[in-house]
PDB file of C-alpha atoms and ligand atoms in Angstrom:
ATOM      1  CA  ASN A   1       8.109  -5.825  24.916  1.00  0.00           C
ATOM      2  CA  HIS A   2       8.225  -3.195  22.176  1.00  0.00           C
ATOM      3  CA  GLY A   3       6.700  -3.485  18.742  1.00  0.00           C
ATOM      4  CA  TYR A   4       8.078  -2.345  15.425  1.00  0.00           C
ATOM      5  CA  ILE A   5       7.099  -1.089  11.992  1.00  0.00           C
ATOM      6  CA  GLU A   6       7.541  -3.121   8.814  1.00  0.00           C
ATOM      7  CA  ALA A   7       6.999  -1.349   5.484  1.00  0.00           C
ATOM      8  CA  VAL A   8       6.390  -3.202   2.218  1.00  0.00           C
ATOM      9  CA  ILE A   9       6.624  -0.815  -0.716  1.00  0.00           C
ATOM     10  CA  GLY A  10       6.938  -0.808  -4.498  1.00  0.00           C
ATOM     11  CA  PRO A  11       4.950  -0.069  -7.667  1.00  0.00           C
ATOM     12  CA  MET A  12       1.576  -1.512  -8.640  1.00  0.00           C
ATOM     13  CA  TYR A  13       1.592  -5.289  -9.244  1.00  0.00           C
ATOM     14  CA  SER A  14       4.813  -5.761  -7.264  1.00  0.00           C
ATOM     15  CA  GLY A  15       3.053  -8.060  -4.794  1.00  0.00           C
ATOM     16  CA  LYS A  16       2.675  -5.675  -1.846  1.00  0.00           C
ATOM     17  CA  SER A  17      -0.808  -6.926  -0.960  1.00  0.00           C
ATOM     18  CA  GLU A  18       0.313 -10.521  -1.499  1.00  0.00           C
ATOM     19  CA  GLU A  19       3.246 -10.026   0.888  1.00  0.00           C
ATOM     20  CA  LEU A  20       1.112  -8.201   3.457  1.00  0.00           C
ATOM     21  CA  ILE A  21      -1.488 -10.995   3.355  1.00  0.00           C
ATOM     22  CA  ARG A  22       1.265 -13.627   3.659  1.00  0.00           C
ATOM     23  CA  ARG A  23       2.727 -12.009   6.790  1.00  0.00           C
ATOM     24  CA  LEU A  24      -0.686 -11.485   8.378  1.00  0.00           C
ATOM     25  CA  LYS A  25      -1.830 -15.052   7.708  1.00  0.00           C
ATOM     26  CA  ARG A  26       1.351 -16.418   9.272  1.00  0.00           C
ATOM     27  CA  ALA A  27       0.790 -14.251  12.333  1.00  0.00           C
ATOM     28  CA  LYS A  28      -2.742 -15.686  12.549  1.00  0.00           C
ATOM     29  CA  ILE A  29      -1.370 -19.230  12.327  1.00  0.00           C
ATOM     30  CA  ALA A  30       0.856 -18.320  15.272  1.00  0.00           C
ATOM     31  CA  LYS A  31      -2.377 -17.412  17.122  1.00  0.00           C
ATOM     32  CA  GLN A  32      -1.529 -13.719  17.184  1.00  0.00           C
ATOM     33  CA  ASN A  33      -4.333 -11.222  17.546  1.00  0.00           C
ATOM     34  CA  VAL A  34      -4.384  -9.613  14.076  1.00  0.00           C
ATOM     35  CA  ILE A  35      -6.416  -6.704  12.703  1.00  0.00           C
ATOM     36  CA  VAL A  36      -6.216  -5.192   9.211  1.00  0.00           C
ATOM     37  CA  PHE A  37      -7.144  -1.733   7.921  1.00  0.00           C
ATOM     38  CA  LYS A  38      -7.419  -0.120   4.515  1.00  0.00           C
ATOM     39  CA  PRO A  39      -8.464   3.340   3.342  1.00  0.00           C
ATOM     40  CA  GLN A  40     -12.179   3.743   2.691  1.00  0.00           C
ATOM     41  CA  ILE A  41     -11.600   5.053  -0.867  1.00  0.00           C
ATOM     42  CA  ASP A  42     -10.039   1.836  -2.138  1.00  0.00           C
ATOM     43  CA  ASP A  43     -12.876  -0.529  -2.986  1.00  0.00           C
ATOM     44  CA  ARG A  44     -11.505  -2.384  -6.013  1.00  0.00           C
ATOM     45  CA  TYR A  45     -12.858  -5.970  -5.927  1.00  0.00           C
ATOM     46  CA  SER A  46     -14.234  -6.087  -2.390  1.00  0.00           C
ATOM     47  CA  LYS A  47     -15.486  -3.647   0.184  1.00  0.00           C
ATOM     48  CA  ASP A  48     -13.988  -5.058   3.345  1.00  0.00           C
ATOM     49  CA  ASP A  49     -11.136  -7.272   2.195  1.00  0.00           C
ATOM     50  CA  VAL A  50      -7.553  -6.695   1.202  1.00  0.00           C
ATOM     51  CA  VAL A  51      -7.373  -8.491  -2.154  1.00  0.00           C
ATOM     52  CA  SER A  52      -4.195  -9.064  -4.174  1.00  0.00           C
ATOM     53  CA  HIS A  53      -4.131  -9.117  -7.988  1.00  0.00           C
ATOM     54  CA  SER A  54      -3.471 -12.853  -7.741  1.00  0.00           C
ATOM     55  CA  GLY A  55      -6.751 -13.326  -5.862  1.00  0.00           C
ATOM     56  CA  ASP A  56      -5.564 -13.934  -2.291  1.00  0.00           C
ATOM     57  CA  SER A  57      -7.476 -12.019   0.373  1.00  0.00           C
ATOM     58  CA  ILE A  58      -7.810 -11.221   4.067  1.00  0.00           C
ATOM     59  CA  ASN A  59     -10.596  -9.445   5.901  1.00  0.00           C
ATOM     60  CA  ALA A  60      -9.967  -5.735   6.540  1.00  0.00           C
ATOM     61  CA  ILE A  61     -11.754  -2.759   8.052  1.00  0.00           C
ATOM     62  CA  PRO A  62     -12.158   0.252   5.730  1.00  0.00           C
ATOM     63  CA  ILE A  63     -11.448   3.523   7.596  1.00  0.00           C
ATOM     64  CA  SER A  64     -11.417   7.136   6.422  1.00  0.00           C
ATOM     65  CA  ASN A  65      -9.067   8.648   9.047  1.00  0.00           C
ATOM     66  CA  SER A  66      -5.934   7.117  10.494  1.00  0.00           C
ATOM     67  CA  SER A  67      -7.106   7.840  14.047  1.00  0.00           C
ATOM     68  CA  ASP A  68     -10.121   5.519  13.429  1.00  0.00           C
ATOM     69  CA  ILE A  69      -7.657   2.672  14.078  1.00  0.00           C
ATOM     70  CA  TYR A  70      -7.945   3.419  17.812  1.00  0.00           C
ATOM     71  CA  LYS A  71     -11.663   2.573  17.743  1.00  0.00           C
ATOM     72  CA  PHE A  72     -10.900  -1.006  16.732  1.00  0.00           C
ATOM     73  CA  ILE A  73      -7.791  -1.997  18.679  1.00  0.00           C
ATOM     74  CA  ASP A  74      -7.519  -2.989  22.338  1.00  0.00           C
ATOM     75  CA  ASN A  75      -4.846  -4.295  24.682  1.00  0.00           C
ATOM     76  CA  LYS A  76      -5.125  -7.764  23.119  1.00  0.00           C
ATOM     77  CA  THR A  77      -4.130  -6.505  19.650  1.00  0.00           C
ATOM     78  CA  GLN A  78      -0.685  -7.826  18.676  1.00  0.00           C
ATOM     79  CA  VAL A  79      -0.441  -7.223  14.928  1.00  0.00           C
ATOM     80  CA  VAL A  80      -1.888  -4.357  12.859  1.00  0.00           C
ATOM     81  CA  GLY A  81      -1.866  -4.570   9.044  1.00  0.00           C
ATOM     82  CA  ILE A  82      -2.407  -1.493   6.869  1.00  0.00           C
ATOM     83  CA  ASP A  83      -2.825  -1.723   3.080  1.00  0.00           C
ATOM     84  CA  GLU A  84      -2.682   1.139   0.538  1.00  0.00           C
ATOM     85  CA  VAL A  85      -0.967   3.252   3.178  1.00  0.00           C
ATOM     86  CA  GLN A  86      -0.191   5.991   0.596  1.00  0.00           C
ATOM     87  CA  PHE A  87      -3.871   7.036   0.573  1.00  0.00           C
ATOM     88  CA  PHE A  88      -3.957   7.888   4.281  1.00  0.00           C
ATOM     89  CA  ASP A  89      -3.314  11.273   5.846  1.00  0.00           C
ATOM     90  CA  VAL A  90       0.261  11.777   7.104  1.00  0.00           C
ATOM     91  CA  GLU A  91      -0.942  11.128  10.704  1.00  0.00           C
ATOM     92  CA  ILE A  92      -0.960   7.431   9.802  1.00  0.00           C
ATOM     93  CA  VAL A  93       2.787   7.510  10.520  1.00  0.00           C
ATOM     94  CA  ASP A  94       2.247   8.887  14.038  1.00  0.00           C
ATOM     95  CA  VAL A  95      -0.371   6.208  14.654  1.00  0.00           C
ATOM     96  CA  ALA A  96       2.024   3.484  13.435  1.00  0.00           C
ATOM     97  CA  VAL A  97       4.799   4.833  15.690  1.00  0.00           C
ATOM     98  CA  ASP A  98       2.441   5.012  18.662  1.00  0.00           C
ATOM     99  CA  LEU A  99       1.212   1.439  18.122  1.00  0.00           C
ATOM    100  CA  ALA A 100       4.794   0.172  17.830  1.00  0.00           C
ATOM    101  CA  ASP A 101       5.663   2.013  21.071  1.00  0.00           C
ATOM    102  CA  LYS A 102       2.726   0.212  22.687  1.00  0.00           C
ATOM    103  CA  GLY A 103       4.166  -3.198  21.701  1.00  0.00           C
ATOM    104  CA  ILE A 104       2.279  -3.824  18.460  1.00  0.00           C
ATOM    105  CA  ARG A 105       3.827  -5.189  15.265  1.00  0.00           C
ATOM    106  CA  VAL A 106       2.697  -2.835  12.497  1.00  0.00           C
ATOM    107  CA  ILE A 107       2.930  -4.026   8.880  1.00  0.00           C
ATOM    108  CA  ALA A 108       2.153  -1.326   6.308  1.00  0.00           C
ATOM    109  CA  ALA A 109       2.049  -1.838   2.540  1.00  0.00           C
ATOM    110  CA  GLY A 110       1.737   0.827  -0.123  1.00  0.00           C
ATOM    111  CA  LEU A 111       3.052   2.688  -3.131  1.00  0.00           C
ATOM    112  CA  ASP A 112       6.380   4.483  -2.688  1.00  0.00           C
ATOM    113  CA  MET A 113       5.868   6.650  -5.817  1.00  0.00           C
ATOM    114  CA  ASP A 114       2.867   8.023  -7.671  1.00  0.00           C
ATOM    115  CA  PHE A 115       2.450   7.640 -11.442  1.00  0.00           C
ATOM    116  CA  LYS A 116       4.748  10.636 -11.961  1.00  0.00           C
ATOM    117  CA  GLY A 117       7.534   8.869 -10.102  1.00  0.00           C
ATOM    118  CA  GLU A 118       7.295  11.250  -7.139  1.00  0.00           C
ATOM    119  CA  PRO A 119       7.163  10.223  -3.441  1.00  0.00           C
ATOM    120  CA  PHE A 120       3.591   9.320  -2.527  1.00  0.00           C
ATOM    121  CA  GLY A 121       1.817  10.945   0.447  1.00  0.00           C
ATOM    122  CA  PRO A 122       2.830   9.623   3.893  1.00  0.00           C
ATOM    123  CA  THR A 123       5.018   6.784   2.527  1.00  0.00           C
ATOM    124  CA  PRO A 124       8.421   8.606   2.621  1.00  0.00           C
ATOM    125  CA  ARG A 125       7.931   9.490   6.297  1.00  0.00           C
ATOM    126  CA  LEU A 126       6.797   5.960   7.061  1.00  0.00           C
ATOM    127  CA  LEU A 127       9.942   4.539   5.443  1.00  0.00           C
ATOM    128  CA  ALA A 128      12.137   6.860   7.494  1.00  0.00           C
ATOM    129  CA  MET A 129      10.540   5.701  10.731  1.00  0.00           C
ATOM    130  CA  ALA A 130      10.123   1.977  10.033  1.00  0.00           C
ATOM    131  CA  GLU A 131      12.480  -0.633  11.507  1.00  0.00           C
ATOM    132  CA  PHE A 132      12.196  -2.834   8.417  1.00  0.00           C
ATOM    133  CA  VAL A 133      11.652  -1.814   4.803  1.00  0.00           C
ATOM    134  CA  ASP A 134      11.168  -4.189   1.895  1.00  0.00           C
ATOM    135  CA  LYS A 135      11.125  -2.523  -1.503  1.00  0.00           C
ATOM    136  CA  ILE A 136       9.794  -5.018  -4.005  1.00  0.00           C
ATOM    137  CA  GLN A 137       9.534  -4.996  -7.800  1.00  0.00           C
ATOM    138  CA  ALA A 138       7.030  -6.033 -10.435  1.00  0.00           C
ATOM    139  CA  ILE A 139       7.882  -7.112 -13.993  1.00  0.00           C
ATOM    140  CA  CYS A 140       8.105  -4.298 -16.547  1.00  0.00           C
ATOM    141  CA  SER A 141       5.260  -4.880 -18.988  1.00  0.00           C
ATOM    142  CA  VAL A 142       7.343  -3.368 -21.839  1.00  0.00           C
ATOM    143  CA  CYS A 143      10.786  -4.962 -21.465  1.00  0.00           C
ATOM    144  CA  GLY A 144      10.547  -7.623 -18.745  1.00  0.00           C
ATOM    145  CA  GLN A 145      13.152  -6.036 -16.449  1.00  0.00           C
ATOM    146  CA  PRO A 146      12.328  -5.422 -12.761  1.00  0.00           C
ATOM    147  CA  ALA A 147       9.666  -2.691 -12.597  1.00  0.00           C
ATOM    148  CA  THR A 148       9.878   0.017  -9.943  1.00  0.00           C
ATOM    149  CA  ARG A 149       7.269   2.432 -11.284  1.00  0.00           C
ATOM    150  CA  SER A 150       3.557   2.592 -12.012  1.00  0.00           C
ATOM    151  CA  GLN A 151       2.675   3.755 -15.527  1.00  0.00           C
ATOM    152  CA  ARG A 152      -0.627   5.572 -15.767  1.00  0.00           C
ATOM    153  CA  LEU A 153      -2.359   5.215 -19.134  1.00  0.00           C
ATOM    154  CA  ILE A 154      -5.312   7.232 -20.465  1.00  0.00           C
ATOM    155  CA  ASN A 155      -7.011   5.477 -23.383  1.00  0.00           C
ATOM    156  CA  GLY A 156      -3.837   3.403 -23.721  1.00  0.00           C
ATOM    157  CA  GLU A 157      -1.487   6.421 -23.981  1.00  0.00           C
ATOM    158  CA  PRO A 158       0.950   7.538 -21.245  1.00  0.00           C
ATOM    159  CA  ALA A 159      -0.829  10.008 -18.957  1.00  0.00           C
ATOM    160  CA  LYS A 160       0.444  13.584 -18.903  1.00  0.00           C
ATOM    161  CA  TYR A 161       1.965  15.090 -15.774  1.00  0.00           C
ATOM    162  CA  ASP A 162      -1.064  17.287 -15.074  1.00  0.00           C
ATOM    163  CA  ASP A 163      -3.866  15.036 -16.357  1.00  0.00           C
ATOM    164  CA  PRO A 164      -6.792  15.264 -13.946  1.00  0.00           C
ATOM    165  CA  ILE A 165      -7.247  12.406 -11.488  1.00  0.00           C
ATOM    166  CA  ILE A 166     -10.710  11.650 -12.847  1.00  0.00           C
ATOM    167  CA  GLN A 167     -11.391  12.101 -16.553  1.00  0.00           C
ATOM    168  CA  VAL A 168     -14.968  11.648 -17.715  1.00  0.00           C
ATOM    169  CA  GLY A 169     -15.290   9.199 -20.620  1.00  0.00           C
ATOM    170  CA  ALA A 170     -11.620   8.226 -20.582  1.00  0.00           C
ATOM    171  CA  VAL A 171     -10.375   4.706 -19.892  1.00  0.00           C
ATOM    172  CA  GLU A 172      -7.678   4.818 -17.251  1.00  0.00           C
ATOM    173  CA  SER A 173      -5.331   1.922 -16.599  1.00  0.00           C
ATOM    174  CA  TYR A 174      -1.991   1.218 -14.967  1.00  0.00           C
ATOM    175  CA  GLU A 175       0.937  -1.045 -15.675  1.00  0.00           C
ATOM    176  CA  ALA A 176       4.227  -1.791 -13.984  1.00  0.00           C
ATOM    177  CA  ARG A 177       7.311  -0.405 -15.737  1.00  0.00           C
ATOM    178  CA  CYS A 178      11.056  -0.001 -15.193  1.00  0.00           C
ATOM    179  CA  ARG A 179      12.798   3.405 -15.024  1.00  0.00           C
ATOM    180  CA  LYS A 180      13.624   3.298 -18.752  1.00  0.00           C
ATOM    181  CA  CYS A 181      10.131   2.398 -19.995  1.00  0.00           C
ATOM    182  CA  HIS A 182       8.254   4.678 -17.569  1.00  0.00           C
ATOM    183  CA  VAL A 183       6.923   7.728 -19.448  1.00  0.00           C
ATOM    184  CA  VAL A 184       5.556  10.967 -17.984  1.00  0.00           C
ATOM    185  CA  CYS A 185       4.825  13.639 -20.619  1.00  0.00           C
ATOM    186  CA  LYS A 186       5.141  17.157 -19.200  1.00  0.00           C
TER     187      LYS A 186
HETATM  188  P1  LIG B 201       0.307  -4.856  -5.398  1.00  0.00           P
HETATM  189  O1  LIG B 201      -0.421  -4.911  -4.077  1.00  0.00           O
HETATM  190  O2  LIG B 201       1.768  -4.489  -5.267  1.00  0.00           O
HETATM  191  O3  LIG B 201      -0.398  -4.052  -6.453  1.00  0.00           O
HETATM  192  P2  LIG B 201      -0.622  -7.546  -5.685  1.00  0.00           P
HETATM  193  O4  LIG B 201      -0.120  -8.316  -4.492  1.00  0.00           O
HETATM  194  O5  LIG B 201      -2.048  -7.092  -5.651  1.00  0.00           O
HETATM  195  O6  LIG B 201       0.372  -6.332  -5.976  1.00  0.00           O
HETATM  196  O7  LIG B 201      -0.473  -8.420  -7.013  1.00  0.00           O
HETATM  197  C1  LIG B 201       0.716  -9.107  -7.369  1.00  0.00           C
HETATM  198  C2  LIG B 201       0.356 -10.085  -8.487  1.00  0.00           C
HETATM  199  O8  LIG B 201       0.009  -9.356  -9.657  1.00  0.00           O
HETATM  200  C3  LIG B 201       1.475 -10.978  -8.957  1.00  0.00           C
HETATM  201  O9  LIG B 201       1.640 -12.123  -8.165  1.00  0.00           O
HETATM  202  C4  LIG B 201       0.993 -11.387 -10.358  1.00  0.00           C
HETATM  203  O10 LIG B 201       0.108 -12.480 -10.266  1.00  0.00           O
HETATM  204  C5  LIG B 201       0.164 -10.186 -10.787  1.00  0.00           C
HETATM  205  N1  LIG B 201       0.763  -9.345 -11.851  1.00  0.00           N
HETATM  206  C6  LIG B 201       0.078  -8.727 -12.841  1.00  0.00           C
HETATM  207  N2  LIG B 201       0.892  -7.981 -13.619  1.00  0.00           N
HETATM  208  C7  LIG B 201       2.146  -8.095 -13.111  1.00  0.00           C
HETATM  209  C8  LIG B 201       3.434  -7.545 -13.457  1.00  0.00           C
HETATM  210  N3  LIG B 201       3.599  -6.706 -14.505  1.00  0.00           N
HETATM  211  N4  LIG B 201       4.487  -7.885 -12.704  1.00  0.00           N
HETATM  212  C9  LIG B 201       4.326  -8.728 -11.649  1.00  0.00           C
HETATM  213  N5  LIG B 201       3.161  -9.271 -11.277  1.00  0.00           N
HETATM  214  C10 LIG B 201       2.068  -8.974 -11.986  1.00  0.00           C
HETATM  215 ZN1  LIG B 202      11.187  -1.674 -19.044  1.00  0.00          ZN
END
């Protein structure tokens, strides 16, 4: 019995975490042996849960390297969930492939593009190697059309292309936007 890789991708607020949690909870109902990982850096809301913006959650193990996954799985593991996959090192794809080869169902959720609209970290490689890819949309907060991009705002204004990742004293926020309403000032 071989496993496979499922990727759930899209912009912020598109429901990636919601969809990941939904699939993992159904696997649990089917009495599958499920384990969930997320990158250590992401600790919005809760330290060891995957939490969606709508409030749904599932317990997850924060890890800092993709190879840490091997410390937590065993030959009973049937389903591995990974949230915020874009923040992992590119080796996360090799780990996902290896787990799928070993018979595990791997479900990975994450951003396909960064706030500039460019491919994000390991995600493009993951998409190329996954059996199943679901690209989902949010609602554009400007025009209401399907949103495929994440708009970064600094003090309410569109972030510039080379704005630093962390700006002291600035209020950073994100919203979902469509191609037309997404702004990146060079
Ligand atoms: P993601 O993991 O993709 O960031 P979540 O699963 O955490 O998304 O959150 C999805 C939820 O976010 C939606 O069900 C909805 O309640 C909420 N939400 C907030 N803003 C938006 C938006 N602009 N478009 C769609 N959903 C939104
Ligand atoms: Zn729009």
